[in-house]
Amino acid sequence: MEARIAAPGGDDVKTRLAAILQQQRKAQLLSGPPPAETRIDRMDRLLALIRGNAKSLADAVADDYGHRSREETMIADVAASVESLEHARRHLRGWMKDKRRGVRFPLGILGARAWIRFQPKGVIGVISPWNFPVNLAVSPLAGVLAAGNRAMLKPSEFTPATSALLARLFRETFDETEVAVVTGGVEVGTAFSRLPFDHLVFTGATGVARKVMSAAAESLVPLTLELGGKSPVIVSRSADLNDAALKVMAGKLFNAGQVCLAPDYALVPAEQLESFAAKCQEAAAQLYPRLQDNPDYSAIIHDGHAKRLQEYVGDALSMGARVIEINPGREDFGDPSNRKFPPALILGSTDAMKIMQEEIFGPLLPLRPYQRIEEAIAEVNGRARPLALYYFGRDAVEEEQVLNMTVSGGVTLNDILLHATVEDLPFGGIGPSGMGRYHGVHGFREFSHAKAVYRQSRAKAVVEFFRPPYGERTRKRIATLARLR
């Protein structure tokens, strides 16, 4: 059945979306929670979809970007998706088991029992972004399908070739009552976010998330929001600067910085700032000795984003910052049509500059000095809570100080991005960087209803003393239970 929705006709869009949701909900209610075998079959089919079409998916993403490193797509979109699905498949039966819970005295010793049963929520909506258009659709689906749900997916309109390919592949692989992909622009996305899902997952910008959250509130739909923000790097005086610079630049320049977890600024001891800047330049040149015709260096997704990055640079320069462009091949970037954007370090940035006010999402990195670690921690805490924090150093006391005194979605110590690659760790933000968690068992539980179940003991007098008429015996029981004098 065709799952593509044409942009014109607002009422037609809403009607079609509502019909898909109704079909999925009806199918879920009729069949009940699917057994492990059905869930594994769905994940197996999705695995076959990804593996069997890896090259076509990489080609589509490259087409959408103008140029996107195929190896980066294979790493972050294909291999990461396979890992999410395989992990869920491997652990599913254990996750599905009821979890026993203790019952207080005296009910427990008299035979009362309590447990949690994880039930599918029902129909889950997924709105995925353009920066990793395969993985950020499939990785949530691993948890959604493992939990026994059905799903509707709305991929990004900024990656039309990839979105169209995903729609076709899912249509060939799944019945529309299992997983449906709907494509389109703002009109479709707005209507999609207003559907009365049993849960909605959104990955994208904080500004758009506010609109999605407002729309979901109309039907009290629970949300998982994976956003972003200004993820900091703290470089300790105890750090190996060469190692830190190489890892920071590798993480920053992956997908040309268009990563929600990319470092957004680095805090460096004041006396080491210039040395670290030089080492960052050397590391970038080592990773990307040329840029324009380098198949490893990705383009900016579209002209609007490239223009925004250029405006950040211009604003910083106009307010007195020093911009160090990293262009080891001394190439000409005057032609904006290829959207290759040279990396740059920003020194002397202030909070009045746009680059320190908004998430960068590109290959620009402000380096900011600090004198004492407490100052670095205070700067992190003075901003909105980020999706990630990175600390480089060998000082165990200082490391604990950073971990304990800052709040972020996740942390990688002595590297960049890698906490998000561990399927056994929860992935998500906090506050403006997101809410909810997925990956591994955390995704299974996020998309399940944890139903509390209690079975009463057969002993007839277990709770009689809680019933009226009350008397002295009741009061003594209460005093015992509450440990009253």
mmCIF file of C-alpha atoms in Angstrom, residues 73-417:
data_model
loop_
_atom_site.group_PDB
_atom_site.id
_atom_site.type_symbol
_atom_site.label_atom_id
_atom_site.label_comp_id
_atom_site.label_asym_id
_atom_site.label_seq_id
_atom_site.Cartn_x
_atom_site.Cartn_y
_atom_site.Cartn_z
ATOM 1 C CA THR A 73 27.294 6.919 6.432
ATOM 2 C CA MET A 74 28.379 3.306 6.742
ATOM 3 C CA ILE A 75 29.694 3.925 10.267
ATOM 4 C CA ALA A 76 26.999 6.164 11.725
ATOM 5 C CA ASP A 77 23.916 5.154 9.736
ATOM 6 C CA VAL A 78 24.378 1.552 8.612
ATOM 7 C CA ALA A 79 26.650 -0.128 11.192
ATOM 8 C CA ALA A 80 25.113 1.773 14.118
ATOM 9 C CA SER A 81 21.607 0.754 13.022
ATOM 10 C CA VAL A 82 22.650 -2.881 12.727
ATOM 11 C CA GLU A 83 24.184 -2.759 16.214
ATOM 12 C CA SER A 84 20.977 -1.329 17.748
ATOM 13 C CA LEU A 85 18.814 -4.013 16.165
ATOM 14 C CA GLU A 86 21.172 -6.899 16.919
ATOM 15 C CA HIS A 87 21.532 -5.822 20.553
ATOM 16 C CA ALA A 88 17.759 -5.625 20.997
ATOM 17 C CA ARG A 89 17.247 -8.954 19.261
ATOM 18 C CA ARG A 90 19.890 -10.635 21.408
ATOM 19 C CA HIS A 91 18.455 -9.450 24.739
ATOM 20 C CA LEU A 92 14.743 -9.269 23.943
ATOM 21 C CA ARG A 93 13.531 -12.389 25.753
ATOM 22 C CA GLY A 94 15.216 -11.298 28.983
ATOM 23 C CA TRP A 95 13.777 -7.794 28.729
ATOM 24 C CA MET A 96 10.260 -9.158 28.227
ATOM 25 C CA LYS A 97 10.229 -11.211 31.439
ATOM 26 C CA ASP A 98 8.100 -9.991 34.320
ATOM 27 C CA LYS A 99 10.210 -8.314 37.008
ATOM 28 C CA ARG A 100 9.437 -9.402 40.569
ATOM 29 C CA ARG A 101 9.103 -6.732 43.255
ATOM 30 C CA GLY A 102 9.137 -7.046 47.023
ATOM 31 C CA VAL A 103 5.979 -6.834 49.138
ATOM 32 C CA ARG A 104 6.099 -5.303 52.602
ATOM 33 C CA PHE A 105 5.606 -7.210 55.836
ATOM 34 C CA PRO A 106 3.372 -8.999 56.688
ATOM 35 C CA LEU A 107 1.758 -9.366 53.240
ATOM 36 C CA GLY A 108 4.839 -10.856 51.607
ATOM 37 C CA ILE A 109 5.361 -13.650 54.115
ATOM 38 C CA LEU A 110 1.680 -14.512 53.899
ATOM 39 C CA GLY A 111 1.868 -15.122 50.175
ATOM 40 C CA ALA A 112 1.146 -11.783 48.447
ATOM 41 C CA ARG A 113 3.179 -11.178 45.285
ATOM 42 C CA ALA A 114 3.978 -8.137 43.112
ATOM 43 C CA TRP A 115 5.610 -7.742 39.731
ATOM 44 C CA ILE A 116 6.015 -5.456 36.727
ATOM 45 C CA ARG A 117 4.760 -6.514 33.318
ATOM 46 C CA PHE A 118 6.082 -4.604 30.315
ATOM 47 C CA GLN A 119 3.302 -4.092 27.778
ATOM 48 C CA PRO A 120 3.527 -2.408 24.360
ATOM 49 C CA LYS A 121 2.260 1.154 24.486
ATOM 50 C CA GLY A 122 0.597 0.721 21.089
ATOM 51 C CA VAL A 123 1.423 2.965 18.130
ATOM 52 C CA ILE A 124 4.607 5.032 18.338
ATOM 53 C CA GLY A 125 5.333 8.022 16.099
ATOM 54 C CA VAL A 126 8.955 8.753 15.116
ATOM 55 C CA ILE A 127 10.055 12.068 13.586
ATOM 56 C CA SER A 128 13.654 11.653 12.428
ATOM 57 C CA PRO A 129 16.168 14.332 11.318
ATOM 58 C CA TRP A 130 18.431 14.840 8.298
ATOM 59 C CA ASN A 131 21.910 14.593 9.821
ATOM 60 C CA PHE A 132 21.867 10.785 10.221
ATOM 61 C CA PRO A 133 18.678 10.049 8.337
ATOM 62 C CA VAL A 134 18.916 6.255 8.516
ATOM 63 C CA ASN A 135 20.204 5.613 12.030
ATOM 64 C CA LEU A 136 18.042 8.220 13.755
ATOM 65 C CA ALA A 137 15.013 6.537 12.214
ATOM 66 C CA VAL A 138 16.121 2.937 12.795
ATOM 67 C CA SER A 139 17.720 3.207 16.248
ATOM 68 C CA PRO A 140 14.474 4.336 17.944
ATOM 69 C CA LEU A 141 12.602 1.691 15.932
ATOM 70 C CA ALA A 142 14.804 -0.997 17.484
ATOM 71 C CA GLY A 143 13.326 -0.155 20.889
ATOM 72 C CA VAL A 144 9.849 0.462 19.470
ATOM 73 C CA LEU A 145 9.673 -2.951 17.761
ATOM 74 C CA ALA A 146 11.387 -4.786 20.617
ATOM 75 C CA ALA A 147 8.720 -3.430 22.959
ATOM 76 C CA GLY A 148 6.048 -4.891 20.667
ATOM 77 C CA ASN A 149 4.681 -1.670 19.222
ATOM 78 C CA ARG A 150 3.685 -0.585 15.747
ATOM 79 C CA ALA A 151 5.207 2.553 14.285
ATOM 80 C CA MET A 152 4.679 5.496 11.978
ATOM 81 C CA LEU A 153 7.860 7.177 10.737
ATOM 82 C CA LYS A 154 8.154 10.726 9.382
ATOM 83 C CA PRO A 155 11.688 11.247 7.963
ATOM 84 C CA SER A 156 13.142 14.662 7.188
ATOM 85 C CA GLU A 157 12.141 16.655 4.127
ATOM 86 C CA PHE A 158 15.756 17.934 3.952
ATOM 87 C CA THR A 159 16.913 14.483 2.798
ATOM 88 C CA PRO A 160 14.268 13.772 0.115
ATOM 89 C CA ALA A 161 16.196 11.044 -1.717
ATOM 90 C CA THR A 162 16.866 9.116 1.490
ATOM 91 C CA SER A 163 13.319 9.620 2.759
ATOM 92 C CA ALA A 164 11.827 8.388 -0.530
ATOM 93 C CA LEU A 165 14.109 5.346 -0.504
ATOM 94 C CA LEU A 166 13.204 4.532 3.096
ATOM 95 C CA ALA A 167 9.506 4.849 2.259
ATOM 96 C CA ARG A 168 9.851 2.396 -0.630
ATOM 97 C CA LEU A 169 11.999 -0.094 1.290
ATOM 98 C CA PHE A 170 9.705 -0.112 4.320
ATOM 99 C CA ARG A 171 6.678 -0.506 2.067
ATOM 100 C CA GLU A 172 8.320 -3.566 0.486
ATOM 101 C CA THR A 173 9.325 -5.001 3.873
ATOM 102 C CA PHE A 174 6.448 -4.278 6.236
ATOM 103 C CA ASP A 175 2.697 -4.244 6.104
ATOM 104 C CA GLU A 176 1.445 -0.717 6.692
ATOM 105 C CA THR A 177 -0.210 -1.888 9.915
ATOM 106 C CA GLU A 178 3.262 -2.764 11.256
ATOM 107 C CA VAL A 179 5.443 0.158 10.163
ATOM 108 C CA ALA A 180 4.357 2.994 7.861
ATOM 109 C CA VAL A 181 6.594 5.729 6.455
ATOM 110 C CA VAL A 182 5.021 9.049 5.513
ATOM 111 C CA THR A 183 7.000 11.717 3.668
ATOM 112 C CA GLY A 184 6.412 15.401 3.104
ATOM 113 C CA GLY A 185 7.264 18.863 4.341
ATOM 114 C CA VAL A 186 6.118 21.153 7.139
ATOM 115 C CA GLU A 187 2.418 20.514 6.580
ATOM 116 C CA VAL A 188 2.822 16.761 6.943
ATOM 117 C CA GLY A 189 5.161 17.164 9.920
ATOM 118 C CA THR A 190 2.724 19.473 11.695
ATOM 119 C CA ALA A 191 -0.205 17.104 11.145
ATOM 120 C CA PHE A 192 1.955 14.137 12.176
ATOM 121 C CA SER A 193 2.943 15.743 15.489
ATOM 122 C CA ARG A 194 -0.739 16.350 16.337
ATOM 123 C CA LEU A 195 -1.750 12.697 15.997
ATOM 124 C CA PRO A 196 -2.883 11.000 19.232
ATOM 125 C CA PHE A 197 -0.012 8.517 19.337
ATOM 126 C CA ASP A 198 0.661 6.367 22.360
ATOM 127 C CA HIS A 199 4.182 7.854 22.356
ATOM 128 C CA LEU A 200 6.074 10.246 20.065
ATOM 129 C CA VAL A 201 9.837 10.379 19.420
ATOM 130 C CA PHE A 202 11.332 13.566 17.992
ATOM 131 C CA THR A 203 14.978 14.155 17.135
ATOM 132 C CA GLY A 204 15.925 17.645 16.011
ATOM 133 C CA ALA A 205 16.309 21.277 16.988
ATOM 134 C CA THR A 206 15.141 22.638 20.336
ATOM 135 C CA GLY A 207 13.021 25.346 18.668
ATOM 136 C CA VAL A 208 11.113 22.791 16.603
ATOM 137 C CA ALA A 209 10.813 20.532 19.663
ATOM 138 C CA ARG A 210 8.826 23.218 21.457
ATOM 139 C CA LYS A 211 6.280 23.188 18.626
ATOM 140 C CA VAL A 212 6.171 19.383 18.586
ATOM 141 C CA MET A 213 5.700 19.315 22.346
ATOM 142 C CA SER A 214 2.901 21.867 22.139
ATOM 143 C CA ALA A 215 1.154 19.856 19.420
ATOM 144 C CA ALA A 216 1.550 16.586 21.334
ATOM 145 C CA ALA A 217 0.112 18.214 24.437
ATOM 146 C CA GLU A 218 -3.270 18.499 22.695
ATOM 147 C CA SER A 219 -3.676 14.732 23.117
ATOM 148 C CA LEU A 220 -1.372 14.340 26.163
ATOM 149 C CA VAL A 221 1.019 12.229 24.107
ATOM 150 C CA PRO A 222 4.170 11.237 26.062
ATOM 151 C CA LEU A 223 7.392 12.304 24.372
ATOM 152 C CA THR A 224 10.981 11.308 23.883
ATOM 153 C CA LEU A 225 12.928 14.363 22.692
ATOM 154 C CA GLU A 226 16.540 14.033 21.533
ATOM 155 C CA LEU A 227 17.763 17.561 20.917
ATOM 156 C CA GLY A 228 21.262 18.918 21.304
ATOM 157 C CA GLY A 229 22.611 22.175 22.682
ATOM 158 C CA LYS A 230 26.104 23.406 23.322
ATOM 159 C CA SER A 231 28.083 20.343 24.381
ATOM 160 C CA PRO A 232 31.342 21.412 26.064
ATOM 161 C CA VAL A 233 34.834 19.977 26.125
ATOM 162 C CA ILE A 234 36.906 20.527 29.255
ATOM 163 C CA VAL A 235 40.624 20.052 28.684
ATOM 164 C CA SER A 236 42.474 19.539 31.947
ATOM 165 C CA ARG A 237 46.010 20.640 32.688
ATOM 166 C CA SER A 238 46.686 16.945 33.175
ATOM 167 C CA ALA A 239 45.563 16.082 29.637
ATOM 168 C CA ASP A 240 47.772 14.925 26.790
ATOM 169 C CA LEU A 241 47.185 17.876 24.447
ATOM 170 C CA ASN A 242 48.136 16.002 21.293
ATOM 171 C CA ASP A 243 45.697 13.203 22.087
ATOM 172 C CA ALA A 244 42.941 15.613 23.116
ATOM 173 C CA ALA A 245 43.335 17.808 20.022
ATOM 174 C CA LEU A 246 43.192 14.840 17.641
ATOM 175 C CA LYS A 247 40.099 13.341 19.283
ATOM 176 C CA VAL A 248 38.309 16.687 19.606
ATOM 177 C CA MET A 249 38.865 17.548 15.954
ATOM 178 C CA ALA A 250 37.929 14.049 14.776
ATOM 179 C CA GLY A 251 34.672 14.315 16.698
ATOM 180 C CA LYS A 252 34.047 17.897 15.682
ATOM 181 C CA LEU A 253 34.630 17.330 11.958
ATOM 182 C CA PHE A 254 32.700 14.065 11.653
ATOM 183 C CA ASN A 255 29.894 14.862 9.192
ATOM 184 C CA ALA A 256 31.379 18.387 9.062
ATOM 185 C CA GLY A 257 30.171 19.010 12.605
ATOM 186 C CA GLN A 258 26.530 18.251 11.806
ATOM 187 C CA VAL A 259 26.151 15.989 14.825
ATOM 188 C CA CYS A 260 23.947 16.639 17.860
ATOM 189 C CA LEU A 261 26.765 15.334 20.088
ATOM 190 C CA ALA A 262 29.552 17.337 18.438
ATOM 191 C CA PRO A 263 31.698 19.502 20.736
ATOM 192 C CA ASP A 264 30.291 23.024 20.607
ATOM 193 C CA TYR A 265 33.081 24.790 22.510
ATOM 194 C CA ALA A 266 36.255 23.808 24.348
ATOM 195 C CA LEU A 267 37.451 25.136 27.689
ATOM 196 C CA VAL A 268 41.247 25.092 27.892
ATOM 197 C CA PRO A 269 43.703 26.265 30.586
ATOM 198 C CA ALA A 270 44.586 29.849 29.671
ATOM 199 C CA GLU A 271 48.322 29.222 29.438
ATOM 200 C CA GLN A 272 47.749 26.278 27.065
ATOM 201 C CA LEU A 273 45.173 27.916 24.783
ATOM 202 C CA GLU A 274 47.520 28.885 21.958
ATOM 203 C CA SER A 275 49.341 25.556 22.091
ATOM 204 C CA PHE A 276 46.042 23.663 21.979
ATOM 205 C CA ALA A 277 44.847 25.770 19.041
ATOM 206 C CA ALA A 278 48.016 24.913 17.135
ATOM 207 C CA LYS A 279 47.613 21.223 17.893
ATOM 208 C CA CYS A 280 43.968 21.347 16.729
ATOM 209 C CA GLN A 281 45.118 22.822 13.428
ATOM 210 C CA GLU A 282 47.721 20.084 13.048
ATOM 211 C CA ALA A 283 45.170 17.381 13.901
ATOM 212 C CA ALA A 284 42.634 18.705 11.396
ATOM 213 C CA ALA A 285 45.290 18.805 8.667
ATOM 214 C CA GLN A 286 46.300 15.239 9.532
ATOM 215 C CA LEU A 287 42.691 14.050 9.274
ATOM 216 C CA TYR A 288 41.815 16.112 6.190
ATOM 217 C CA PRO A 289 44.929 17.238 4.244
ATOM 218 C CA ARG A 290 42.572 18.656 1.630
ATOM 219 C CA LEU A 291 38.870 19.488 1.751
ATOM 220 C CA GLN A 292 37.207 20.346 -1.546
ATOM 221 C CA ASP A 293 37.753 17.048 -3.351
ATOM 222 C CA ASN A 294 38.283 14.932 -0.252
ATOM 223 C CA PRO A 295 35.722 12.075 -0.195
ATOM 224 C CA ASP A 296 36.104 11.850 3.592
ATOM 225 C CA TYR A 297 34.994 15.443 4.257
ATOM 226 C CA SER A 298 31.236 15.949 4.104
ATOM 227 C CA ALA A 299 29.345 18.955 2.795
ATOM 228 C CA ILE A 300 26.881 21.144 4.641
ATOM 229 C CA ILE A 301 23.355 19.863 4.131
ATOM 230 C CA HIS A 302 21.946 22.908 2.307
ATOM 231 C CA ASP A 303 22.575 26.547 1.461
ATOM 232 C CA GLY A 304 20.620 27.848 4.435
ATOM 233 C CA HIS A 305 22.846 26.080 6.930
ATOM 234 C CA ALA A 306 26.004 27.138 5.101
ATOM 235 C CA LYS A 307 24.808 30.752 5.179
ATOM 236 C CA ARG A 308 24.060 30.495 8.911
ATOM 237 C CA LEU A 309 27.604 29.254 9.607
ATOM 238 C CA GLN A 310 29.076 32.074 7.548
ATOM 239 C CA GLU A 311 26.992 34.529 9.559
ATOM 240 C CA TYR A 312 28.407 33.106 12.794
ATOM 241 C CA VAL A 313 31.926 33.710 11.512
ATOM 242 C CA GLY A 314 31.115 37.226 10.339
ATOM 243 C CA ASP A 315 29.409 38.111 13.628
ATOM 244 C CA ALA A 316 32.379 36.813 15.644
ATOM 245 C CA LEU A 317 34.867 38.765 13.524
ATOM 246 C CA SER A 318 32.834 41.957 13.792
ATOM 247 C CA MET A 319 32.849 41.666 17.590
ATOM 248 C CA GLY A 320 36.609 41.187 17.867
ATOM 249 C CA ALA A 321 37.123 37.426 17.782
ATOM 250 C CA ARG A 322 40.108 35.842 16.074
ATOM 251 C CA VAL A 323 39.088 33.274 13.493
ATOM 252 C CA ILE A 324 41.685 30.684 12.499
ATOM 253 C CA GLU A 325 40.549 29.017 9.281
ATOM 254 C CA ILE A 326 41.949 25.522 8.817
ATOM 255 C CA ASN A 327 42.660 25.107 5.123
ATOM 256 C CA PRO A 328 45.769 22.935 4.802
ATOM 257 C CA GLY A 329 45.510 22.689 1.006
ATOM 258 C CA ARG A 330 44.972 26.461 0.629
ATOM 259 C CA GLU A 331 41.909 25.763 -1.479
ATOM 260 C CA ASP A 332 39.425 28.296 -2.789
ATOM 261 C CA PHE A 333 36.058 28.202 -1.014
ATOM 262 C CA GLY A 334 34.584 31.083 -2.986
ATOM 263 C CA ASP A 335 32.084 28.873 -4.825
ATOM 264 C CA PRO A 336 29.234 28.180 -2.375
ATOM 265 C CA SER A 337 27.539 25.666 -4.657
ATOM 266 C CA ASN A 338 29.507 22.652 -3.378
ATOM 267 C CA ARG A 339 28.766 23.581 0.261
ATOM 268 C CA LYS A 340 32.149 22.394 1.534
ATOM 269 C CA PHE A 341 32.833 24.597 4.563
ATOM 270 C CA PRO A 342 36.383 24.921 5.939
ATOM 271 C CA PRO A 343 36.877 24.214 9.655
ATOM 272 C CA ALA A 344 37.741 27.149 11.883
ATOM 273 C CA LEU A 345 38.773 27.808 15.457
ATOM 274 C CA ILE A 346 37.283 30.861 17.169
ATOM 275 C CA LEU A 347 39.453 32.529 19.813
ATOM 276 C CA GLY A 348 38.335 35.469 21.924
ATOM 277 C CA SER A 349 34.634 34.622 21.712
ATOM 278 C CA THR A 350 32.209 36.312 24.072
ATOM 279 C CA ASP A 351 28.722 35.396 25.206
ATOM 280 C CA ALA A 352 27.369 38.272 23.110
ATOM 281 C CA MET A 353 28.327 36.449 19.903
ATOM 282 C CA LYS A 354 25.795 34.261 18.097
ATOM 283 C CA ILE A 355 28.291 31.397 17.997
ATOM 284 C CA MET A 356 28.144 31.204 21.804
ATOM 285 C CA GLN A 357 24.378 31.595 21.984
ATOM 286 C CA GLU A 358 23.185 28.969 19.525
ATOM 287 C CA GLU A 359 24.083 25.378 18.710
ATOM 288 C CA ILE A 360 26.683 25.530 15.919
ATOM 289 C CA PHE A 361 26.023 22.289 14.004
ATOM 290 C CA GLY A 362 29.006 22.844 11.753
ATOM 291 C CA PRO A 363 32.842 22.722 11.684
ATOM 292 C CA LEU A 364 33.417 25.805 13.873
ATOM 293 C CA LEU A 365 34.921 25.441 17.346
ATOM 294 C CA PRO A 366 35.311 28.258 19.896
ATOM 295 C CA LEU A 367 38.264 27.784 22.272
ATOM 296 C CA ARG A 368 37.803 29.572 25.598
ATOM 297 C CA PRO A 369 40.349 29.988 28.409
ATOM 298 C CA TYR A 370 39.912 29.196 32.099
ATOM 299 C CA GLN A 371 42.195 29.588 35.108
ATOM 300 C CA ARG A 372 40.742 27.139 37.620
ATOM 301 C CA ILE A 373 38.632 24.036 37.056
ATOM 302 C CA GLU A 374 35.896 25.639 39.148
ATOM 303 C CA GLU A 375 35.663 28.393 36.500
ATOM 304 C CA ALA A 376 35.213 25.821 33.728
ATOM 305 C CA ILE A 377 32.516 24.031 35.710
ATOM 306 C CA ALA A 378 30.780 27.344 36.410
ATOM 307 C CA GLU A 379 30.725 28.183 32.698
ATOM 308 C CA VAL A 380 29.169 24.818 31.862
ATOM 309 C CA ASN A 381 26.603 25.242 34.618
ATOM 310 C CA GLY A 382 25.853 28.794 33.488
ATOM 311 C CA ARG A 383 24.462 27.498 30.204
ATOM 312 C CA ALA A 384 21.528 25.237 29.376
ATOM 313 C CA ARG A 385 22.203 21.616 30.238
ATOM 314 C CA PRO A 386 23.884 19.984 27.238
ATOM 315 C CA LEU A 387 23.330 16.645 25.524
ATOM 316 C CA ALA A 388 26.967 15.650 26.143
ATOM 317 C CA LEU A 389 30.047 16.708 28.060
ATOM 318 C CA TYR A 390 33.652 15.695 27.307
ATOM 319 C CA TYR A 391 36.538 15.741 29.753
ATOM 320 C CA PHE A 392 40.172 15.123 28.872
ATOM 321 C CA GLY A 393 42.611 14.591 31.726
ATOM 322 C CA ARG A 394 44.397 12.200 34.066
ATOM 323 C CA ASP A 395 43.476 13.854 37.371
ATOM 324 C CA ALA A 396 41.043 11.465 39.080
ATOM 325 C CA VAL A 397 39.959 14.012 41.693
ATOM 326 C CA GLU A 398 39.283 16.656 39.074
ATOM 327 C CA GLU A 399 37.463 14.136 36.879
ATOM 328 C CA GLU A 400 35.108 13.282 39.753
ATOM 329 C CA GLN A 401 34.601 16.987 40.398
ATOM 330 C CA VAL A 402 33.490 17.508 36.791
ATOM 331 C CA LEU A 403 31.241 14.424 36.828
ATOM 332 C CA ASN A 404 29.583 15.362 40.109
ATOM 333 C CA MET A 405 29.241 19.099 39.626
ATOM 334 C CA THR A 406 27.889 19.224 36.050
ATOM 335 C CA VAL A 407 24.656 17.848 34.593
ATOM 336 C CA SER A 408 24.476 16.625 31.004
ATOM 337 C CA GLY A 409 22.729 13.923 29.037
ATOM 338 C CA GLY A 410 25.885 11.796 28.940
ATOM 339 C CA VAL A 411 29.655 12.006 29.311
ATOM 340 C CA THR A 412 32.641 10.600 27.444
ATOM 341 C CA LEU A 413 35.959 10.778 29.266
ATOM 342 C CA ASN A 414 39.127 11.163 27.185
ATOM 343 C CA ASP A 415 37.323 10.883 23.864
ATOM 344 C CA ILE A 416 34.369 12.266 21.923
ATOM 345 C CA LEU A 417 30.893 10.843 21.081
#
